[in-house]
Coordinates of C-alpha atoms in Angstrom, one line a residue:
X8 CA -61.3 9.2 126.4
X9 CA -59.6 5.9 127.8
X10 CA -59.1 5.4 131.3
X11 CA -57.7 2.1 132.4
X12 CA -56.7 1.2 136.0
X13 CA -52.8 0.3 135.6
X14 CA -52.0 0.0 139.4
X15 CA -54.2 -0.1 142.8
X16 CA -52.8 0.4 146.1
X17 CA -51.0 3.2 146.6
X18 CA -50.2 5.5 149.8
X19 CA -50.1 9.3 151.2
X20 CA -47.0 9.4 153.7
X21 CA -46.5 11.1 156.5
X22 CA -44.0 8.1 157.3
X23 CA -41.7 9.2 154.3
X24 CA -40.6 12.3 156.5
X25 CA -40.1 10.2 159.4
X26 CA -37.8 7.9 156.8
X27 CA -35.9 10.9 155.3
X28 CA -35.0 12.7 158.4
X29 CA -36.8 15.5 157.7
X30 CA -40.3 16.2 159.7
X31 CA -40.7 15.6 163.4
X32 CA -39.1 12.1 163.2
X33 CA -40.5 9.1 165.2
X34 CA -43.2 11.5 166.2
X35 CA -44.7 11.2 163.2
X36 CA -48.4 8.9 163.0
X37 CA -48.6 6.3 160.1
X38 CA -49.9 7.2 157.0
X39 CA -53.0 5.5 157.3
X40 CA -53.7 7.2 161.2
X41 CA -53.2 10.3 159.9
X42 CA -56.3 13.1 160.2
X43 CA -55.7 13.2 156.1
X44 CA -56.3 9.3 155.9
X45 CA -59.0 9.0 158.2
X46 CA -61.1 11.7 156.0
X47 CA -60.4 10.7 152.5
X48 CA -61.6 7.2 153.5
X49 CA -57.8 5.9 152.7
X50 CA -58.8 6.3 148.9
X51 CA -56.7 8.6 146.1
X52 CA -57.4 8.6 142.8
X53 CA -54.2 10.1 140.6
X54 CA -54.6 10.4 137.0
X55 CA -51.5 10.4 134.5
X56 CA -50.5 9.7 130.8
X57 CA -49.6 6.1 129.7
X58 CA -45.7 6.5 130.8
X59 CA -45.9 7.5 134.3
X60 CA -49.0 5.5 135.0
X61 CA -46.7 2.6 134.4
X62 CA -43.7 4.5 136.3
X63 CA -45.9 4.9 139.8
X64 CA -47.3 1.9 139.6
X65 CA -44.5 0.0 141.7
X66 CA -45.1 3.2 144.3
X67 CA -48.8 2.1 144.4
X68 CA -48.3 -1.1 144.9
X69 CA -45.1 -0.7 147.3
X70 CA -46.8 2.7 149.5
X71 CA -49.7 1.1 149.7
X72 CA -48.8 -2.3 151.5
X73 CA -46.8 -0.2 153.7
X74 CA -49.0 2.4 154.6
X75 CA -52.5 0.5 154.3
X76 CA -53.9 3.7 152.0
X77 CA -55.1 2.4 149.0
X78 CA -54.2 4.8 145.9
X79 CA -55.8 4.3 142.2
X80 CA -53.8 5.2 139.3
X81 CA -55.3 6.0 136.2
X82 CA -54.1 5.7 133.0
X83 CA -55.8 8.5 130.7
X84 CA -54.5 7.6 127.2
X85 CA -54.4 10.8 125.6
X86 CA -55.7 14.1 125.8
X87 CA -55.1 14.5 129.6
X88 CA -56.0 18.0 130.1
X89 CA -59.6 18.5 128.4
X90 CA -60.2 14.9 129.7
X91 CA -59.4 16.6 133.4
X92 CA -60.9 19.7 133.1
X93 CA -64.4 18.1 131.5
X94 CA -64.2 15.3 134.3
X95 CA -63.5 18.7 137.4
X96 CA -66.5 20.7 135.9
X97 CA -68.6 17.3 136.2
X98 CA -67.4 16.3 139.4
X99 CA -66.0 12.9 138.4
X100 CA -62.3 13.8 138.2
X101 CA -59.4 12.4 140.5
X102 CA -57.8 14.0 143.4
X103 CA -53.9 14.1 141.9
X104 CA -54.0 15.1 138.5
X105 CA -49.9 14.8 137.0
X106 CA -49.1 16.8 133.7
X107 CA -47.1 19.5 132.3
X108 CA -47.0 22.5 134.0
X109 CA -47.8 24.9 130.9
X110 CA -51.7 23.6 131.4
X111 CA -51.2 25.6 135.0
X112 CA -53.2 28.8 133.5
X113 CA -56.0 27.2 132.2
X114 CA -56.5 25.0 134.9
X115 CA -56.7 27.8 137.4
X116 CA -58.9 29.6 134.8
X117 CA -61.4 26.7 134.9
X118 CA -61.0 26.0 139.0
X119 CA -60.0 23.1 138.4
X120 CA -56.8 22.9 140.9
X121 CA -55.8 24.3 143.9
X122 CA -52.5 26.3 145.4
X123 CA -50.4 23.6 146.8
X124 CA -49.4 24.1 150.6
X125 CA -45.4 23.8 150.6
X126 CA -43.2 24.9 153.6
X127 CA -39.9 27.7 152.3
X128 CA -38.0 24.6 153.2
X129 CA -39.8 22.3 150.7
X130 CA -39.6 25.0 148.1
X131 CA -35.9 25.5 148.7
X132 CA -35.5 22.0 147.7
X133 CA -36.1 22.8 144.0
X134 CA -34.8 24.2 140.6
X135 CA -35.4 27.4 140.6
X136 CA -36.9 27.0 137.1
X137 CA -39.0 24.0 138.2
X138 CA -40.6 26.1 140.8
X139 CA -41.1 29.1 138.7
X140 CA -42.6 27.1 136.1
X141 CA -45.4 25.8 138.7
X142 CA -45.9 29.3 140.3
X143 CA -49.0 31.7 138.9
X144 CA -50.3 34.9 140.4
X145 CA -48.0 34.2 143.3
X146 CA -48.8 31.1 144.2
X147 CA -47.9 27.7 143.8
X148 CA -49.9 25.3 142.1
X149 CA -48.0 21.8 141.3
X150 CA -45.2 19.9 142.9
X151 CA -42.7 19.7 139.9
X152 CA -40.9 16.0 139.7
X153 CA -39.4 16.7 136.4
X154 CA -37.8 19.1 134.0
X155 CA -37.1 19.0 130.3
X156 CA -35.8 21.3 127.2
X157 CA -34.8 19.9 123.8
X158 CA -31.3 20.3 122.7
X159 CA -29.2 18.7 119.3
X160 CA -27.7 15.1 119.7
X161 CA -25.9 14.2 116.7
X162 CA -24.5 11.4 115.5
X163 CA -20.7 11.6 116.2
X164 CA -19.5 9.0 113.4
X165 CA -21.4 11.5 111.2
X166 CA -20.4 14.5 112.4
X167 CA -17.9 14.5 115.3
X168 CA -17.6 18.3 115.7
X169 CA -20.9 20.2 117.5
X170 CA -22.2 23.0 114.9
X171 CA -21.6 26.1 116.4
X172 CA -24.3 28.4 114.2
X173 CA -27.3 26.7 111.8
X174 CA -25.4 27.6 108.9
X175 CA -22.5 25.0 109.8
X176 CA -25.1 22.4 111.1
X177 CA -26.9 23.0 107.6
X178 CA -23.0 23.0 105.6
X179 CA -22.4 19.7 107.5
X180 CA -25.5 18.4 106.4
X181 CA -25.5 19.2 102.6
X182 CA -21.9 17.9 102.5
X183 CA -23.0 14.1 104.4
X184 CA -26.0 14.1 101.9
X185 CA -23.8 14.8 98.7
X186 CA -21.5 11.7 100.1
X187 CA -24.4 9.6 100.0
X188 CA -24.1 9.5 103.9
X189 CA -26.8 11.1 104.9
X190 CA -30.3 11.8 103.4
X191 CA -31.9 14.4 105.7
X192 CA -29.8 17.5 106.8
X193 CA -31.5 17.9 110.1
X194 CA -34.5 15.9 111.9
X195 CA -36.1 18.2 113.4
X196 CA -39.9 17.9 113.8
X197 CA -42.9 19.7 111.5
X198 CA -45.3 18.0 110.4
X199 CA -48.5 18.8 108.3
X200 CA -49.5 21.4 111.7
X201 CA -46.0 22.6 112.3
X202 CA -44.7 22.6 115.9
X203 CA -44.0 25.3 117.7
X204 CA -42.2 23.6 120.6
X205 CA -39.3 21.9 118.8
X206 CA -38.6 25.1 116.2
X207 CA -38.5 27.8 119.4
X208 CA -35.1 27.9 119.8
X209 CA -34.5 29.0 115.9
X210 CA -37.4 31.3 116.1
X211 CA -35.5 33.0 119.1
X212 CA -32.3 33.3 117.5
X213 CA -33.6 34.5 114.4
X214 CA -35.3 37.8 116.6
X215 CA -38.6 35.9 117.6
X216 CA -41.0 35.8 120.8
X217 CA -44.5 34.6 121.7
X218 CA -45.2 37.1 124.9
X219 CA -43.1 39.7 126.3
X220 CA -42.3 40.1 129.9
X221 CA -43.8 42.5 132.6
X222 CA -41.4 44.3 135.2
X223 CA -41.8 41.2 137.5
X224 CA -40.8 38.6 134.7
X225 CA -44.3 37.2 134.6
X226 CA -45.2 36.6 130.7
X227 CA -47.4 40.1 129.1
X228 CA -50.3 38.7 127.1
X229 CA -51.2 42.0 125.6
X230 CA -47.4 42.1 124.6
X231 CA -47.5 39.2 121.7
X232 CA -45.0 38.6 119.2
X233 CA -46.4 37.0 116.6
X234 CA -47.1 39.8 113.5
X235 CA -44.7 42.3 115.1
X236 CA -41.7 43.0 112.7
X237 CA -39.1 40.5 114.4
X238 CA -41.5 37.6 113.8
X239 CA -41.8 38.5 109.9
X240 CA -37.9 38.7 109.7
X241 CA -37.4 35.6 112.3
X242 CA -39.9 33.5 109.5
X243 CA -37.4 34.9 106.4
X244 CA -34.9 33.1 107.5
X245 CA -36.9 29.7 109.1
X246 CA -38.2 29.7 105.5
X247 CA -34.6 29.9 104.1
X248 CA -34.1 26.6 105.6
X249 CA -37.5 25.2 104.8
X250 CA -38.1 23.2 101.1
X251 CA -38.1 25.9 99.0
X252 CA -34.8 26.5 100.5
X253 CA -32.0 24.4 101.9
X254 CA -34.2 21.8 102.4
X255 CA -33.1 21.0 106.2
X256 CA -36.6 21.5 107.5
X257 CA -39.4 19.3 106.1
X258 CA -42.9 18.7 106.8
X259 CA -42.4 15.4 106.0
X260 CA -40.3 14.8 108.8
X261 CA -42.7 14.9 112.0
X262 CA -43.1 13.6 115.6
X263 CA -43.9 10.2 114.3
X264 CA -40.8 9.7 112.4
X265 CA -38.0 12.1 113.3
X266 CA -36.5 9.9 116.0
X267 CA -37.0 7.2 113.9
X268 CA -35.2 9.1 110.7
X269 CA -31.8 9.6 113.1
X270 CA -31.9 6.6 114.6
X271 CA -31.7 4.6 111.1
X272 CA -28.9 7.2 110.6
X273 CA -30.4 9.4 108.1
X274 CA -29.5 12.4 109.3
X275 CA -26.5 13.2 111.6
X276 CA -28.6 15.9 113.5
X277 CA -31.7 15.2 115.9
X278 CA -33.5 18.1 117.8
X279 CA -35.2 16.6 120.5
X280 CA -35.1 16.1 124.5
X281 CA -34.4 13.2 127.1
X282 CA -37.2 11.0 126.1
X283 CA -35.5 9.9 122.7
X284 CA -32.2 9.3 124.3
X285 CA -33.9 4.9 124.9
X286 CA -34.3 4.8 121.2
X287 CA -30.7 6.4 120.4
X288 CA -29.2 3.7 122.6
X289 CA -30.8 0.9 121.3
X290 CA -30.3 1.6 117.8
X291 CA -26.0 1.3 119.1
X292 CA -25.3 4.8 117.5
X293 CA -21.8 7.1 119.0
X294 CA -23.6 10.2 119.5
X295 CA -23.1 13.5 121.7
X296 CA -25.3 15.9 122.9
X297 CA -25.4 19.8 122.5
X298 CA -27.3 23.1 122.9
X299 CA -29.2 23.8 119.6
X300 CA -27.2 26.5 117.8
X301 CA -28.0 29.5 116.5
X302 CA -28.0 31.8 113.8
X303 CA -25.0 33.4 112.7
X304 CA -24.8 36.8 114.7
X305 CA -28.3 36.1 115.8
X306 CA -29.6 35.8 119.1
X307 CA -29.3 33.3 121.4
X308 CA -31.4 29.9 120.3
X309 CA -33.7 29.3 123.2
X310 CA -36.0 26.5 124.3
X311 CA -38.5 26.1 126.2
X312 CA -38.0 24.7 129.3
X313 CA -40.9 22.3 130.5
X314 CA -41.7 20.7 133.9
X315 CA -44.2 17.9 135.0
X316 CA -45.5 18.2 138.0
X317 CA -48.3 16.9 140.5
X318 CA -51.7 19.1 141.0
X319 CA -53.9 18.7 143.5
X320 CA -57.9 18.6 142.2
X321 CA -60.0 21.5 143.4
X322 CA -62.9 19.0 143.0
X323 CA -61.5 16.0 144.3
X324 CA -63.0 13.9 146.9
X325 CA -60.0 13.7 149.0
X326 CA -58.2 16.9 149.1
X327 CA -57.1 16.9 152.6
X328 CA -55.3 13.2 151.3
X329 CA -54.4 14.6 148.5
X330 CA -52.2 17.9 149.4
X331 CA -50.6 15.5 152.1
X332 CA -49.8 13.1 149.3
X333 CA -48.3 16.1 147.0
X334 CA -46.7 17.9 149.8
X335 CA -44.9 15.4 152.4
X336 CA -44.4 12.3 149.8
X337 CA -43.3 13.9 146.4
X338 CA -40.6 16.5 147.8
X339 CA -38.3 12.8 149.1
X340 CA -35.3 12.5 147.1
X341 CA -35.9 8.9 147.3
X342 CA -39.1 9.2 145.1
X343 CA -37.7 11.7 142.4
X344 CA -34.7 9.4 142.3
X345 CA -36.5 6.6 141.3
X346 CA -39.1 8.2 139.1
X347 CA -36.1 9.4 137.1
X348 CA -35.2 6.0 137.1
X349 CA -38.2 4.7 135.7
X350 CA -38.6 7.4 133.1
X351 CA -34.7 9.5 132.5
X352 CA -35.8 13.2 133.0
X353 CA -33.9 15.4 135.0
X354 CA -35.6 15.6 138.6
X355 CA -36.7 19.2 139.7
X356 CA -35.9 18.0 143.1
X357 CA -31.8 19.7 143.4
X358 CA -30.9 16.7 145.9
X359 CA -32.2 14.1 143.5
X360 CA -30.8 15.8 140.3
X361 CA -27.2 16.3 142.6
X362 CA -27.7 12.4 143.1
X363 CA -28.3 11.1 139.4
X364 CA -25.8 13.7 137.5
X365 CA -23.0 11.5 138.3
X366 CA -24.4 8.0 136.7
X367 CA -25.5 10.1 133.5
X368 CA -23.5 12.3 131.8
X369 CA -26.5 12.8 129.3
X370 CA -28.7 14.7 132.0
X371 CA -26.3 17.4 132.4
X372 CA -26.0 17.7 128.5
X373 CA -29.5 18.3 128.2
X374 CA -29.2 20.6 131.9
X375 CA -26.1 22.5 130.2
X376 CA -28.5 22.9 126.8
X377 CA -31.4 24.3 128.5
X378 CA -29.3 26.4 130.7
X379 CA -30.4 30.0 129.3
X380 CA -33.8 28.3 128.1
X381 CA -37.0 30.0 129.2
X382 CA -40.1 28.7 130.7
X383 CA -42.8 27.4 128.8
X384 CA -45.7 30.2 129.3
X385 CA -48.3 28.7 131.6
X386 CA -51.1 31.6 130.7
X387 CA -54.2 30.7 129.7
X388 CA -53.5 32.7 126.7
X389 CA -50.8 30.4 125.3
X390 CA -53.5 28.2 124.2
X391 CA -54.1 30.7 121.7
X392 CA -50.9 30.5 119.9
X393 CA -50.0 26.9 119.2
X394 CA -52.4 25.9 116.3
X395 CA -52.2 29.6 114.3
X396 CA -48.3 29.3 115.2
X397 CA -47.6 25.8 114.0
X398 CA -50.0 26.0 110.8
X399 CA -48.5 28.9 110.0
X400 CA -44.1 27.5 110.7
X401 CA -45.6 24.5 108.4
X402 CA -46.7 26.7 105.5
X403 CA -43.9 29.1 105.2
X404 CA -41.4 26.2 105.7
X405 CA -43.2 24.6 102.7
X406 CA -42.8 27.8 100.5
X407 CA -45.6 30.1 101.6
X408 CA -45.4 34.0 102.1
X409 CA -43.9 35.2 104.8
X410 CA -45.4 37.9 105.7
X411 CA -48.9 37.0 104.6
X412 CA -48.8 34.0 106.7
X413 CA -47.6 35.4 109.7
X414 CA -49.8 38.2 109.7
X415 CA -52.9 35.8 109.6
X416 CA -51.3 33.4 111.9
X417 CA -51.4 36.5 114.1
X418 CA -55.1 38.1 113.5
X419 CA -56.4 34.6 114.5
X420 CA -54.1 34.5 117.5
X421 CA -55.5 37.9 118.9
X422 CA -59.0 37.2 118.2
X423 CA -58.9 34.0 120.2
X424 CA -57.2 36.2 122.8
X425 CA -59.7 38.7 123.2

């Protein structure tokens, strides 16, 4: 995989506590005369995707000059977490590895990170959601600095009224199309492999779920939904709306063009999340944002809720650096503001998000959508489900069997789970 160094100097921060108020104030050493410093050799190495390589990079740079602790950031172009997990079993990884929290299972499977050391204070400070998305077997194991769910943004000159079941999205959709306005009902994305992430909240609604829940709310691997009666029924009516249906879900439309589809105002209707909010501003379009609906008498349409977080490297050459970076520099409001800045996703940090809610009415859209979402599973196991899941949503939305379908979809989930 490609790794390209994006930004060099970067800095663990003792100092930050000292400038927040929190901590034991001007008793505090420097950064770079801390016991931390002194025995990582003032070097981290922090790996992260193309977008917030480029986002930290100021950090780097800025941290770094102050704090004389040089800091390496990494850009690892694209599959991050077999890239880490390959690089941790060879011991060539980095010491701050930054992703989504859902690979949290599999990295602890594979010993690849460690428990991160935060104070009840520190953990106070965020989302209740963030921090339950980064917990596993008790324990913490990232700092979360972000949060994310997908909800609908429409185009309001299209349709100025929010759909308040599918069937009135799909009635609004049909109508636009027959004036020529429209020629996509929805743009929601499928692809050739189906995606499992983006159609969740209609698979809930219609009576699906991936994992049930033990007593303690922890996600039941030997409880999986997939092939259970609900799933077949919750598939009836996906495929209903699929193109042997009312056409509003596509394969054709995908993650490389369903942005792209709204934002040339094909389609009044866009399921996605915060990061195609840029491209809906540039292309000048009146639009609102909304929870996704759901069925008619249904359930409730639920997504996922995501977080990105920080992990510390169970193999890195600079732990001691590394937990001091993660624990006493991410949890500033400063920071989380400012990566929201860089890249607009609702901080899991409470006092950051309390400070940015007021400039953007568009984060607490997407807060308000995601309200009653639930938490992307983090067990190893969930690796099993999104292939056989999304192969499966893309051939019964182009016309295959139902139940056929699902029921393989689900043999070749349990086999990989046992």
């Amino acid at each position: 995989m490609r790794i390209r160094t994006a930004g060099v100097v970067a800095a663990a921060l003792a100092l930050s506590l000292a400038a927040t108020g929190c901590g034991g104030g001007g008793d505090e050493p420097a950064a770079s005369d801390s016991p931390a410093a002194k025995a990582a050799g003032g070097r981290l190495v922090i790996w992260a995707d193309t977008k917030r390589t480029a986002a930290l990079k100021p950090f780097a740079d800025h941290f770094g000059q102050e704090n004389g602790v040089t800091v390496e950031v990494q850009e690892i172009a694209d599959e991050q977490q077999t890239t880490f997990v390959t690089a941790s079993q060879q011991g060539s990884g980095p010491d701050v590895m930054v992703g989504a929290h859902d690979w949290i299972g599999n990295l602890v499977q594979n010993g690849a990170i460690d428990p991160v050391q935060l104070s009840a204070q520190q953990k106070a400070g965020f989302a209740e959601i963030a921090l339950k998305a980064v917990t596993f077997n008790g324990q913490v194991y990232g700092v979360p600095y972000a949060m994310e769910n997908i909800a609908l943004i429409r185009n309001t000159d299209l349709a100025p009224q929010a759909p308040a079941t599918v069937e009135d999205l799909v009635a609004t959709g049909k109508r636009l199309k027959a004036q020529k306005k429209a020629s996509e009902i929805l743009c929601l994305q499928v692809g050739q492999s189906g995606d499992a992430y983006h159609l969740y909240p209609l698979y809930t609604s219609a009576g699906g779920y991936l994992f049930g829940t033990a007593a303690n709310g922890d996600y039941d691997p030997k409880d999986l939904g997939v092939g259970t009666p609900g799933s077949v029924a919750a598939f009836k009516k996906i495929r209903a709306l699929g193109e042997k249906g009312d056409g509003a879900l596509k394969r054709s439309i995908g993650g490389e063009n369903s942005i792209a589809t709204f934002t040339a105002k094909k389609c009044a209707f866009l399921v996605s999340g915060p990061w195609a909010i840029t491209d809906v501003k540039k292309a000048g379009l009146a639009y609102d944002i909304s929870p996704v609906p759901g069925f008619a008498g249904g359930e409730p349409a639920t997504p996922f809720v995501g977080v990105q977080a920080f992990y510390v490297a169970a193999k890195g050459k600079n732990k001691a650096l590394a937990q001091e970076f993660v624990a006493n520099y991410l949890t500033v409001p400063d920071l989380a503001v400012a990566l929201y800045k860089a890249e607009p996703r609702p901080p899991a940090l409470t006092a950051a998000l309390d400070q940015v809610k007021a400039e953007d009415g568009d984060l607490v859209k997407f807060q308000e959508a995601g309200r009653a979402g639930a938490v992307l599973p983090a067990i190893p196991e969930m690796a099993a489900i999104w292939d056989p899941f999304g192969k499966a949503e893309a051939a019964i939305i182009g016309g295959a069997d139902v139940a056929t379908t699902v029921n393989a979809a689900a043999k070749t989930i349990s086999g990989q789970i046992r």
